[in-house]
Coordinates of C-alpha atoms and ligand atoms in Angstrom, one line a residue:
X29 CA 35.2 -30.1 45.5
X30 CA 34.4 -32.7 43.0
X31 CA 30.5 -31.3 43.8
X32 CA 31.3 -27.7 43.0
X33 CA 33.2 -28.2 39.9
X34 CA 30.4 -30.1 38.5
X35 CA 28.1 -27.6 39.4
X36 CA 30.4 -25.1 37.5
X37 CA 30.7 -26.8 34.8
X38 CA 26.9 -27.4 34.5
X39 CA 26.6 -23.5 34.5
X40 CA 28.9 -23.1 32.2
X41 CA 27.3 -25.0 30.3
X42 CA 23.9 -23.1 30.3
X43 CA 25.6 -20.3 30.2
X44 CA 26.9 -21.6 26.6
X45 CA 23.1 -22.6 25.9
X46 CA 21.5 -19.1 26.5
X47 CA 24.5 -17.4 24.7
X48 CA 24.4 -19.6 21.5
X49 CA 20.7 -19.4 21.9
X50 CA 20.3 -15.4 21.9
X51 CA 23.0 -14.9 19.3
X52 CA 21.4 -17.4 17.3
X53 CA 18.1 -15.4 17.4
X54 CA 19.4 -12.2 17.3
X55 CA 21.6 -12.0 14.3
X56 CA 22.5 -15.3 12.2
X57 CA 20.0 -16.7 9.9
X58 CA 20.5 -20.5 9.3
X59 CA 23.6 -21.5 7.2
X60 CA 22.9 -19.6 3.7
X61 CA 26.2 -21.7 2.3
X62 CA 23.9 -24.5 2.4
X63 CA 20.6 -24.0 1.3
X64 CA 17.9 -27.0 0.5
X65 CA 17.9 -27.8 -2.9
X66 CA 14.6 -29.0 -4.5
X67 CA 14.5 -31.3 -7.1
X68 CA 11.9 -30.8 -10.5
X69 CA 10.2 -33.1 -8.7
X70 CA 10.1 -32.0 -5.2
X71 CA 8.1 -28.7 -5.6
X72 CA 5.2 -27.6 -8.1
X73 CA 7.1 -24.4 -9.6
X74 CA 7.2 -25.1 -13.8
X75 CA 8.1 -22.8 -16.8
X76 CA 4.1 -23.1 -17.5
X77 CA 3.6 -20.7 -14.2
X78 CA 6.0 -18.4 -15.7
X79 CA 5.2 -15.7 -17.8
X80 CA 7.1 -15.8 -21.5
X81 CA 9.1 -12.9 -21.3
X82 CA 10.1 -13.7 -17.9
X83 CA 11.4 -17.2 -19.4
X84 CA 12.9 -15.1 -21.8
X85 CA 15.0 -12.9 -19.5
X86 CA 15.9 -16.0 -18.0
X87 CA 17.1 -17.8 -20.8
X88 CA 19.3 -14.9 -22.6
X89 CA 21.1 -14.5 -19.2
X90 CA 21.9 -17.4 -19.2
X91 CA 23.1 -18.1 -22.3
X92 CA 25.5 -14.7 -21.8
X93 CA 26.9 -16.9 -19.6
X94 CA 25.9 -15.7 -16.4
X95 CA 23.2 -17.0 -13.3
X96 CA 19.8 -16.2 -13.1
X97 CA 16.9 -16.7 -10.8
X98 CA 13.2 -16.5 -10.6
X99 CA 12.6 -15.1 -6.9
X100 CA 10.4 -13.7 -4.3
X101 CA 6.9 -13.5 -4.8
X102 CA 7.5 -15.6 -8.2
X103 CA 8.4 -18.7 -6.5
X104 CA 6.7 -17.7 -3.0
X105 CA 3.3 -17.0 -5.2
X106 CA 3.8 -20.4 -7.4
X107 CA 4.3 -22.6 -4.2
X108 CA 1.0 -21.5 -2.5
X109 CA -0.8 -21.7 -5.8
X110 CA -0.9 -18.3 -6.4
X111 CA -0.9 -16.6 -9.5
X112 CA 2.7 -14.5 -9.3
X113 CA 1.8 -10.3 -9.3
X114 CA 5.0 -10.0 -11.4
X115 CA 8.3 -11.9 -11.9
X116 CA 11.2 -10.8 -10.4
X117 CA 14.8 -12.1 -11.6
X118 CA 17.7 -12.2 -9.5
X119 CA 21.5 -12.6 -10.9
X120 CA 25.2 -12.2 -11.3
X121 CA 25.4 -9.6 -14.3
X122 CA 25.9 -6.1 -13.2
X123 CA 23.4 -3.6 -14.3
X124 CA 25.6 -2.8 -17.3
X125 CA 25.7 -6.2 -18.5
X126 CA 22.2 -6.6 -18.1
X127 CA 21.9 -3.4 -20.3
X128 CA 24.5 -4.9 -23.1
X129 CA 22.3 -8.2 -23.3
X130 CA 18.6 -6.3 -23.6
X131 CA 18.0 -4.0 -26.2
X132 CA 14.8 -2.4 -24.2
X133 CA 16.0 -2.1 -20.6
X134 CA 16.2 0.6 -18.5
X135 CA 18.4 1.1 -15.5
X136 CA 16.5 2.3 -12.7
X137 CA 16.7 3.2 -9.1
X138 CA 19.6 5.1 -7.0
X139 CA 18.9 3.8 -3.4
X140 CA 19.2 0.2 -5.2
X141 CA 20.1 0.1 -8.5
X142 CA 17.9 -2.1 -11.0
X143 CA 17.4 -3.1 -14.3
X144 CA 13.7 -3.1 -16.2
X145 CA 13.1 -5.5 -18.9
X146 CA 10.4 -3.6 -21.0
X147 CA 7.9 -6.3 -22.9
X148 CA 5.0 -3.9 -23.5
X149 CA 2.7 -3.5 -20.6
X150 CA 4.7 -6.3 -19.0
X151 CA 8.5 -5.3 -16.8
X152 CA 10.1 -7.9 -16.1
X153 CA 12.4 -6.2 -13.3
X154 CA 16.0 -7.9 -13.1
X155 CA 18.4 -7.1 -10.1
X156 CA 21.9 -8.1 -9.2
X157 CA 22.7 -10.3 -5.9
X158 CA 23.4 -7.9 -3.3
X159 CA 26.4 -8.1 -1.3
X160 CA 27.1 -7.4 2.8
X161 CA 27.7 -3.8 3.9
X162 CA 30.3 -5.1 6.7
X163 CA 33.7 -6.3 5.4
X164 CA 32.9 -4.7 2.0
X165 CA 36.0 -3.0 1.0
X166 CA 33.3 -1.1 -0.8
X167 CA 31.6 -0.3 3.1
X168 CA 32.9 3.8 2.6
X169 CA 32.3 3.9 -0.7
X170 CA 29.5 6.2 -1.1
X171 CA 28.9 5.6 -4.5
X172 CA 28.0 2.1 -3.7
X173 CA 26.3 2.1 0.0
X174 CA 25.3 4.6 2.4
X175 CA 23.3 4.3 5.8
X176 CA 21.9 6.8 7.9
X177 CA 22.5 7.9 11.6
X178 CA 18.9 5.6 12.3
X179 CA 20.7 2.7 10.4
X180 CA 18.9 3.1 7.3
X181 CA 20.6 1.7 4.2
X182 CA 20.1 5.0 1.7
X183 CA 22.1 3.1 -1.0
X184 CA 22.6 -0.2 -1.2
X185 CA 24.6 -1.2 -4.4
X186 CA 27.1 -3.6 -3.2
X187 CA 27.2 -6.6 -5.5
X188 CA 27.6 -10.1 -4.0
X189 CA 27.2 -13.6 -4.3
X190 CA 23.8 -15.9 -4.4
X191 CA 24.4 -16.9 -1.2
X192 CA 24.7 -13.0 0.2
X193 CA 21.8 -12.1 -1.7
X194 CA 19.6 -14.5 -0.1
X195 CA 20.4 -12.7 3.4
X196 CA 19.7 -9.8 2.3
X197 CA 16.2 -10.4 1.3
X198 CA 13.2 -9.4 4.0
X199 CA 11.8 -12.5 4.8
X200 CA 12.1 -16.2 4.8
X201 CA 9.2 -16.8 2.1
X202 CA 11.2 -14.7 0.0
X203 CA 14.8 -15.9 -0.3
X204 CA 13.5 -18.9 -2.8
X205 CA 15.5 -19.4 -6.3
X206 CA 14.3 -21.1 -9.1
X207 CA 16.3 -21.8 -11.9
X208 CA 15.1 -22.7 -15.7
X209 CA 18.7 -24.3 -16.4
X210 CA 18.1 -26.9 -13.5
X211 CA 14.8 -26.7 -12.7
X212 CA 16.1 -26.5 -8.7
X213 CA 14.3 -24.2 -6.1
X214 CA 16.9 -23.0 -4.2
X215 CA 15.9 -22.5 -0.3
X216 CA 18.1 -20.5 1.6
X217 CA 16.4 -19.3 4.6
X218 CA 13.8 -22.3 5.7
X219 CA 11.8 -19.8 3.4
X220 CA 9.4 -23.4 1.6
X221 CA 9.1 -24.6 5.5
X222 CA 7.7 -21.0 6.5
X223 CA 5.2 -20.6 3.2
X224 CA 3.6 -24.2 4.3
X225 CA 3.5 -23.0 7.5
X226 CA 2.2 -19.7 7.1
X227 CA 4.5 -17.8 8.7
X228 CA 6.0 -14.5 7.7
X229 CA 9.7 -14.1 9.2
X230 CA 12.3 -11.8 8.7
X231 CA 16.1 -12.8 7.7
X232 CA 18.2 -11.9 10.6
X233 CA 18.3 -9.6 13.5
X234 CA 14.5 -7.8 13.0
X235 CA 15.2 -4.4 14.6
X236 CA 18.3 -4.0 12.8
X237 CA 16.4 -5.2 9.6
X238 CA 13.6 -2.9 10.4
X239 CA 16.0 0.0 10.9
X240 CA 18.0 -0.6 7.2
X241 CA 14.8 -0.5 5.8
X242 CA 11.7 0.4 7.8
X243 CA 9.4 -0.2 5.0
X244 CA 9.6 -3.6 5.9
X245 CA 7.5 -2.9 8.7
X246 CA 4.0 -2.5 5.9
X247 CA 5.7 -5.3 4.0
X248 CA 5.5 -7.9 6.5
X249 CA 1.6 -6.8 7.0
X250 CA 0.9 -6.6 3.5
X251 CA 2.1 -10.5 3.2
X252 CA 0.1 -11.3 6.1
X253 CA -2.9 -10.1 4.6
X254 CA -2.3 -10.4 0.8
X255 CA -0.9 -14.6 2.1
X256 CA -3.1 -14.9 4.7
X257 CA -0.4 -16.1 7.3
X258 CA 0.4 -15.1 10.3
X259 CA 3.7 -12.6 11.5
X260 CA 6.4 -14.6 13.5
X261 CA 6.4 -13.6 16.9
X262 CA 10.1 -12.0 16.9
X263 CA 9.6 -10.3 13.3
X264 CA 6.1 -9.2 15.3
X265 CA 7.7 -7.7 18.3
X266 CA 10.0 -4.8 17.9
X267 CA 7.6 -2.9 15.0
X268 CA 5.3 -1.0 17.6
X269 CA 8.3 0.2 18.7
X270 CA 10.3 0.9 15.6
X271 CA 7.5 2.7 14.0
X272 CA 8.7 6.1 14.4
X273 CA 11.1 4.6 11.9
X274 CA 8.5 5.0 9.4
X275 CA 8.7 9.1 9.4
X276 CA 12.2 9.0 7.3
X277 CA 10.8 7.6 4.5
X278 CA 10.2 9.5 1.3
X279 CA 6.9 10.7 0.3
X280 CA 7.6 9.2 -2.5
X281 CA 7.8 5.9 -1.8
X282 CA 5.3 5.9 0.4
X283 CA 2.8 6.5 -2.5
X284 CA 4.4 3.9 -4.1
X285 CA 3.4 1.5 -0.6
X286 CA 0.1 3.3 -0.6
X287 CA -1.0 1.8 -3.3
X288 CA 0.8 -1.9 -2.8
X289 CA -1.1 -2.0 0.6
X290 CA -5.0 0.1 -0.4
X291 CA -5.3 -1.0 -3.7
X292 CA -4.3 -4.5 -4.1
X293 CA -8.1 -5.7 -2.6
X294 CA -6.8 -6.1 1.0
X295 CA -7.4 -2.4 1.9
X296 CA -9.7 -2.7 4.7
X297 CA -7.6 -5.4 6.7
X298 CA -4.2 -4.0 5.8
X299 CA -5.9 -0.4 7.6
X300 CA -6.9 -2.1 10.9
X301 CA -3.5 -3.6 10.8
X302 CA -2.0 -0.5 10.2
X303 CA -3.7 1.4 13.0
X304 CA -2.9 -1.6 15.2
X305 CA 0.9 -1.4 14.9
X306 CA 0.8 2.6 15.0
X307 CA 1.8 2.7 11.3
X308 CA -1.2 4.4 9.6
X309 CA -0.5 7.3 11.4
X310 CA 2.6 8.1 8.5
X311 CA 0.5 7.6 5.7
X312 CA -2.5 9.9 7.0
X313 CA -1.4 12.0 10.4
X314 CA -4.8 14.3 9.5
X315 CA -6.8 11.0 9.9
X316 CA -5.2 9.7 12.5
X317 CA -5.6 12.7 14.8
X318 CA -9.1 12.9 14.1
X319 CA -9.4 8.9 14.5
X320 CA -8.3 9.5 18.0
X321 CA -10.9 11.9 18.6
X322 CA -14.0 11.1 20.3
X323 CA -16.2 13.3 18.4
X324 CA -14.9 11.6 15.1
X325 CA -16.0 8.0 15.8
X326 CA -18.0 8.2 12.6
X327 CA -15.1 8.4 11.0
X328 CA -13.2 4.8 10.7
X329 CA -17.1 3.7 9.5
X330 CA -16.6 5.8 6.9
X331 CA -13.2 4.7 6.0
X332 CA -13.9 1.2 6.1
X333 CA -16.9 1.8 4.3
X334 CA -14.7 3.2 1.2
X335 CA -12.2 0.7 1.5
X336 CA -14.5 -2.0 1.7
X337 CA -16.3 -1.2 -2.1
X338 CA -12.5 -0.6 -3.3
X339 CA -11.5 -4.2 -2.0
X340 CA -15.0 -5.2 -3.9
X341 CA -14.2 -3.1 -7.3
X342 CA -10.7 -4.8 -6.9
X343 CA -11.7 -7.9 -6.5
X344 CA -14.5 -8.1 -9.3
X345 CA -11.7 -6.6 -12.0
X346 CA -13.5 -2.8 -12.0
X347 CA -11.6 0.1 -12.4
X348 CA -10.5 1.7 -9.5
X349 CA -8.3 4.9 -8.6
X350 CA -6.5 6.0 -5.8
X351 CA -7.9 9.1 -6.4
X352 CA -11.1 8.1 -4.5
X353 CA -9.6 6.1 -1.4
X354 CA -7.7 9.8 -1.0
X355 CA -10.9 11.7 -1.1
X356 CA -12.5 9.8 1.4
X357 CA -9.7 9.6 3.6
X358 CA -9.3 13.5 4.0
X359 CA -12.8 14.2 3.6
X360 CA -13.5 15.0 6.7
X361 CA -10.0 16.6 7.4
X362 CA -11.4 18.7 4.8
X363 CA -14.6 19.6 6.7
X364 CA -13.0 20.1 9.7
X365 CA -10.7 23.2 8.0
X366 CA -13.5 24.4 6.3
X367 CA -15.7 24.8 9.2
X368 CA -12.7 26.4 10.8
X369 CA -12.1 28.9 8.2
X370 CA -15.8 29.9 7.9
X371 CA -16.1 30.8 11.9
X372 CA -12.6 32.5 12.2
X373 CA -12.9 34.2 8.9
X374 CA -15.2 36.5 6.6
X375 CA -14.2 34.6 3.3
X376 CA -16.9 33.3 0.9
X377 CA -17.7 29.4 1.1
X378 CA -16.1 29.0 -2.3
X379 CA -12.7 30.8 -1.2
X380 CA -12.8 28.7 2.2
X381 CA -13.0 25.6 0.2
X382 CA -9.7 26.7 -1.7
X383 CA -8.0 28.1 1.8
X384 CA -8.9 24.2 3.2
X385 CA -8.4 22.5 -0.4
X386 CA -4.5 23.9 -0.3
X387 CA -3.5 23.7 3.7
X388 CA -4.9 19.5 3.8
X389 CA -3.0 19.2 0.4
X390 CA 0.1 20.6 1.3
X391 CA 0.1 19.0 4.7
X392 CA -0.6 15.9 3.4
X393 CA 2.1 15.7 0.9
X394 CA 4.5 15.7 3.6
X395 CA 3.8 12.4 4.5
X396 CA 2.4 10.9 0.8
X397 CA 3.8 12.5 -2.3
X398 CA 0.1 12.3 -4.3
X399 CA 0.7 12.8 -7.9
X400 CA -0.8 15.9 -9.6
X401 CA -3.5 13.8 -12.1
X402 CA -5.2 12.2 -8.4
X403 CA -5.0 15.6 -6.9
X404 CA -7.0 17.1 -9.4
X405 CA -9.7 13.9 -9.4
X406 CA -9.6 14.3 -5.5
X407 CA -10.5 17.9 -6.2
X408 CA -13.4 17.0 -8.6
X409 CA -15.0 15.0 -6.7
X410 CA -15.4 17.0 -3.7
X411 CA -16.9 20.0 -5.7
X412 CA -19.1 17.9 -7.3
X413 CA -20.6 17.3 -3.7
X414 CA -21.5 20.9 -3.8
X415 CA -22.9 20.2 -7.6
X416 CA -24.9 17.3 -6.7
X417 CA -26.5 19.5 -4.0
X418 CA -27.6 22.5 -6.7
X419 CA -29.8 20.8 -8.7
X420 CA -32.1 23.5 -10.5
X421 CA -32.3 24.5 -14.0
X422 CA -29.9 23.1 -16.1
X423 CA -27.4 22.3 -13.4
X424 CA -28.4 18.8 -12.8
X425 CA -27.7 18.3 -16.6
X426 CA -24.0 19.6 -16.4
X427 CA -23.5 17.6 -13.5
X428 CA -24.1 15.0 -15.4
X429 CA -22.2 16.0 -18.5
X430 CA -19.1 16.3 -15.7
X431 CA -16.1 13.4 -16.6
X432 CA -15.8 12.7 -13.5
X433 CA -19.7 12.6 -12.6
X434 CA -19.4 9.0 -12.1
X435 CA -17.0 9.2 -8.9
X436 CA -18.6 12.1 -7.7
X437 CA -21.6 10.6 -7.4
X438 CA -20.2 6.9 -6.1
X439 CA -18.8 9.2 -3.3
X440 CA -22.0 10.9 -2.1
X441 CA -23.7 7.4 -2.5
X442 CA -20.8 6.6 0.1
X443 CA -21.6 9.6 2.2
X444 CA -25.2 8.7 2.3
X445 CA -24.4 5.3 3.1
X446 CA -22.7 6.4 6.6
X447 CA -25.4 9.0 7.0
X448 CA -28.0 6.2 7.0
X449 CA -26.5 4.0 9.3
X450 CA -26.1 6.8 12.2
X451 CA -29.7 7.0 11.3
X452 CA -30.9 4.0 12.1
X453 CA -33.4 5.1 14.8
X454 CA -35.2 7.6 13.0
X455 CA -37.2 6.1 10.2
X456 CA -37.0 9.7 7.6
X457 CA -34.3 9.6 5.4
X458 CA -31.7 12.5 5.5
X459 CA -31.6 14.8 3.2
X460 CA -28.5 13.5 1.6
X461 CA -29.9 10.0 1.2
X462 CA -32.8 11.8 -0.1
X463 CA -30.3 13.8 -2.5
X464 CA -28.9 10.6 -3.5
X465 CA -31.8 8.1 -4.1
X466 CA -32.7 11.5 -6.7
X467 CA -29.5 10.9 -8.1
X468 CA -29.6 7.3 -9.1
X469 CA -33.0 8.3 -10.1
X470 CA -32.0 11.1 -12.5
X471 CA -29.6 9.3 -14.7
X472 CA -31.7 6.4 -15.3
X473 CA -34.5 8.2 -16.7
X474 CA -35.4 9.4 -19.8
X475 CA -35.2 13.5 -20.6
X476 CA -39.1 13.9 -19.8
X477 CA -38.4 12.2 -16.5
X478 CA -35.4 14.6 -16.2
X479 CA -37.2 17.5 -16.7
X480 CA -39.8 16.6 -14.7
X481 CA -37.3 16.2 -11.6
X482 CA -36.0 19.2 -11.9
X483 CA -38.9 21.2 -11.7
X484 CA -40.5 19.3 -9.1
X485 CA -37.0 20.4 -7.1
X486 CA -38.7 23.8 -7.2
X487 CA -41.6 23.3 -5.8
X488 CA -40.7 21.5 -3.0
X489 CA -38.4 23.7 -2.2
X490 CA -40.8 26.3 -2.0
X491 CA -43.3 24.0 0.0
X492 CA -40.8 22.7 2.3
X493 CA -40.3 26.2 3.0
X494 CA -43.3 27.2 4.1
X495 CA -44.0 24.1 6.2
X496 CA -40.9 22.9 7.6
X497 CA -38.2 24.2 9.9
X498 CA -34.7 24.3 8.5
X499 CA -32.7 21.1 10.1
X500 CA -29.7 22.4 11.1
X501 CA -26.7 20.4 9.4
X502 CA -24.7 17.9 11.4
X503 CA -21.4 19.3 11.6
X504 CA -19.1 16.1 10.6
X505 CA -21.1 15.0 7.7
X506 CA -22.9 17.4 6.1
X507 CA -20.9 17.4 2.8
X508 CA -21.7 20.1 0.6
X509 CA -19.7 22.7 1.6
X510 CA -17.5 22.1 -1.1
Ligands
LIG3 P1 4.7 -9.0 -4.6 O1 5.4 -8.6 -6.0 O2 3.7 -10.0 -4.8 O3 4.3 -7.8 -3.9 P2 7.4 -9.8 -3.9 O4 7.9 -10.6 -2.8 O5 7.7 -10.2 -5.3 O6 5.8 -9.6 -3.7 P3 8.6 -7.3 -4.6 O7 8.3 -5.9 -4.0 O8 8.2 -7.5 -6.0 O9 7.9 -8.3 -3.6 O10 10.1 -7.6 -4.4 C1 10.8 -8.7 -4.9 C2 11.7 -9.4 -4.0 O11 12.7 -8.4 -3.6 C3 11.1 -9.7 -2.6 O12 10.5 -11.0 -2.7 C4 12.3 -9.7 -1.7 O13 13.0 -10.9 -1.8 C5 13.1 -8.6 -2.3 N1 12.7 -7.3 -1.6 C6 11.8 -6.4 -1.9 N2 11.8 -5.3 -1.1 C7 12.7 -5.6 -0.1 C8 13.1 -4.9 1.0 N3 12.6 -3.8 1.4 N4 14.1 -5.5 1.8 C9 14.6 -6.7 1.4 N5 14.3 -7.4 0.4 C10 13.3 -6.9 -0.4
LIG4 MG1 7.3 -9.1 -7.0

C-alpha cells in the first residue's frame, strides 16, 4: 500500500514535469511582466549610436507625455556592434496622436497600422504597442484584427501595453527597449541572453507564430545570415513543414522580402537557405522547377554566380538593382519558352521573344509583384543580348549609346562566365566568351580601334565561313535569342 502510493505519487509527479514542461515550450514565453532591466551601465547602447532624428522622435514623444522606445534591430544591431539598418520606435500614442505631434508624418499600412516620421531620405518608422488578439473585447472587431482560416493575422491593430507588445514581436533578439528618458534596455523575452549567444528564437508557440505571420519563416533566415547566428532548434523545426504557408502571402510584400533577403549582400547564402527549407520555391516556382531538373544543373551555378557579384557590388557600396538579380533568375525560364515557342510555332524569333517575354512575366507576378521600372530594365537587358550578338556597321556603336548598355553587358560577361566554366576541358573559348572579351575590348578603345573591330567582324565572318563548320548552339545557354 504504502509502496503503491509512493509510486503514484512519483508519477504524478512526472506527469506534472512533462505537462509544465510541454506547455511551457509550446505557448508561454518567460514572464513579460517582468523583464531584465539594464542599467546605463550594464549594456553599450548610447544616444551617439542613434541617429538624430530618431533621438528626436524619441524626445518629442516624450515630452507629449507619452512612452517611447528604440527597438528591434536598433538595440539588437547596437548590442552586437552593428551599425542599426534603420531605427524603429515603439510606443503608447495611437497613430493619431503620433500624427498631432509630427508635422511630416504619414500614416501608413492597413494589415498593421504605422506611423512614418519623414526627415528627408531618412523614415524614422514609429508604431504603437500591439495588444493580444484573445480576450480583446476588440477580437470581432474587424476594423481592428482579422485572421484567416490558415491563422493568419490579416489585420492586426489592437493597441496594448509594453509588456503585450514585447510578445508580440518575432523573436527573442527583437523584443529589446531602450529608452532615452532612463537610459534602460528593457529585456523582455531573454532576447540580450539570445544576441550573445547567437541564437535566433521565436516568441511563443512557433507554428502558431509561423501561421499569424508566415513571413517569419524568411525572417528568421534573413537574421541568421545578415547576424550570423544560428536558428533555435524549436523556431527551426516546424518551417519545412509550414512552408506551404508561404503561398498566401501577397505579391506584394514578397517584393518587399525579395529585396530584404537578395539585396542586402547576403544573397547567395540566404538562396541556399531558402532552397533548404523549401521556401525559394514561392519567390521563383519557374526556377525552382527547373532547379529540380536534371538537365538544368547549370543552372544554380549560374544563380549563385549572379548573386555572388551582387553580394560583392553590395558590399563595396556600388550600385545595384533588382532589376539584374530578376534577369538572371528567369533567364533561362526565358529560354526554355522561347525554344518552346519556336518548335511548336511559325512565329518570327522577335515575336517568340515577346510570346515568352509576356507568359514568364505574368506567371511570375503571381508569386512577386515586380514593379513596372525593373520590368522594363529586365527587358533591356535581355534584348541587348541579341544586340551584343549583331555587331556590324554601326550597331556596335548604338549598343553602346544604349542606357542600359552597362547591365547588358555585365550580364553577358555573367553568361560567359558560366559558359567558361562548363568549358573547362576544352581549351577554345566559346563563342560567347569570344563575344565578350570583344566587348570589354570595344569600349576601351579609341574610335580607330572601333572601327577597326567592326570591320574585322566582317571578315571573319566570311572566313569562318568558308572554313569552319557551324557549332550547333547548346540549348540552355546560348543566349541570344533575345
Ligand atoms: P532590420 O531593420 O535590420 O531588418 P529589424 O529587427 O529592425 O531588422 P524590421 O523589419 O525593421 O526588423 O522590424 C522592426 C521590429 O518590428 C522587429 O525587430 C520586430 O520586433 C518587429 N517585427 C517586424 N516584423 C515582424 C513580424 N512579421 N512579426 C512580429 N514582429 C515583427
Ligand atoms: Mg528595422
Amino acid at each position: 500500500m504504502k509502496l503503491g502510493s509512493t509510486v503514484i505519487k512519483s508519477v504524478i509527479n512526472l506527469c506534472k514535469k512533462v505537462l509544465g514542461k510541454t506547455r511551457k515550450s509550446q505557448s508561454k514565453p518567460p514572464s513579460f511582466e517582468q523583464p531584465n532591466i539594464l542599467s546605463r551601465d550594464q549594456h553599450p547602447v548610447s544616444r551617439k549610436h542613434i541617429s538624430h532624428n530618431a533621438l528626436k522622435v524619441l524626445y518629442r514623444l516624450n515630452k507629449g507625455g507619452y512612452d517611447a522606445y528604440l527597438v528591434g534591430g536598433g538595440v539588437r544591431d547596437i548590442l552586437l556592434g552593428l551599425a542599426p539598418k534603420d531605427f524603429d520606435i515603439a510606443t503608447n500614442a495611437t497613430p493619431e496622436q503620433i500624427k498631432a505631434l509630427f508635422r511630416n508624418c504619414r500614416l501608413i499600412g492597413r494589415r498593421f497600422r504605422l506611423a512614418h516620421i519623414v526627415f528627408g531620405r531618412e523614415i524614422i518608422e514609429v508604431a504603437t504597442f500591439r495588444g493580444h488578439h484573445e480576450n480583446s473585447e476588440e477580437k470581432n472587431c474587424q476594423k481592428t484584427s482579422k485572421q484567416s482560416e490558415h491563422g493568419m493575422l490579416l489585420r492586426d491593430n489592437i493597441y496594448g501595453t509594453i509588456e503585450e507588445d514585447a510578445e508580440r514581436r518575432d523573436f527573442t533578439i527583437n523584443a529589446l527597449y531602450y529608452s532615452a528618458k532612463d537610459f534602460k534596455v528593457y529585456d523582455f523575452a531573454n532576447g540580450v541572453a539570445d544576441v550573445y549567444a547567437k541564437q535566433i528564437r521565436l516568441i511563443g508557440d512557433p507554428e502558431t507564430r509561423y501561421r499569424e505571420d508566415p513571413v517569419r519563416m524568411l525572417r528568421a533566415i534573413r537574421f541568421a545570415t545578415k547576424l550570423d547566428m544560428n536558428i533555435h532548434a524549436d523556431t527551426k523545426a516546424p518551417i519545412k513543414s509550414l512552408a506551404p504557408l508561404m503561398a498566401n502571402i501577397p505579391p506584394a510584400r514578397m517584393f518587399e522580402e525579395f529585396l530584404k533577403l537578395f539585396m542586402s549582400g547576403k544573397a547567395g547564402e540566404n538562396f541556399q537557405q531558402l532552397r533548404d527549407y523549401n521556401l525559394f520555391q514561392f519567390f521563383f516556382p519557374a526556377v525552382e522547377q527547373q532547379l529540380n531538373h536534371q538537365s538544368h544543373a547549370y543552372l544554380a551555378d549560374f544563380i549563385k554566380l549572379a548573386m555572388k557579384n551582387t553580394d560583392h557590388r553590395v558590399n563595396n557600396d556600388q550600385r545595384v538593382t533588382p532589376a539584374f538579380l530578376f534577369a538572371a533568375m528567369l533567364w533561362y525560364p526565358m529560354q526554355e519558352h522561347i525554344q518552346r515557342l519556336n518548335s511548336e510555332t511559325q512565329l518570327t524569333p522577335q515575336d517568340a521573344f515577346f510570346a515568352a517575354l509576356s507568359e514568364v512575366m505574368s506567371e511570375q507576378q503571381r508569386s512577386i509583384a515586380i514593379p513596372k521600372r525593373f520590368q522594363a530594365v529586365m527587358k533591356d537587358i535581355w534584348i541587348l543580348q541579341d544586340k551584343l550578338s549583331r555587331r556590324e556597321g554601326k550597331r556596335a556603336f548604338k549598343a553602346l549609346e544604349h542606357p542600359k548598355f552597362r547591365a547588358g553587358y555585365d550580364f553577358l560577361l555573367l553568361r560567359a562566365e558560366i559558359e567558361s566554366a562548363s568549358n573547362q576541358d576544352n581549351q577554345q573559348p566559346t563563342a560567347l566568351q569570344e563575344l565578350a572579351k570583344w566587348w570589354s575590348d570595344f569600349q576601351h578603345s579609341n574610335a580607330d580601334t572601333q572601327q577597326f573591330m567592326v570591320k574585322s567582324i566582317g571578315q571573319n565572318r566570311s572566313g569562318s565561313r568558308r572554313t569552319r563548320k557551324r557549332r550547333k548552339p547548346r540549348t540552355q545557354s546560348s543566349g541570344s535569342e533575345a
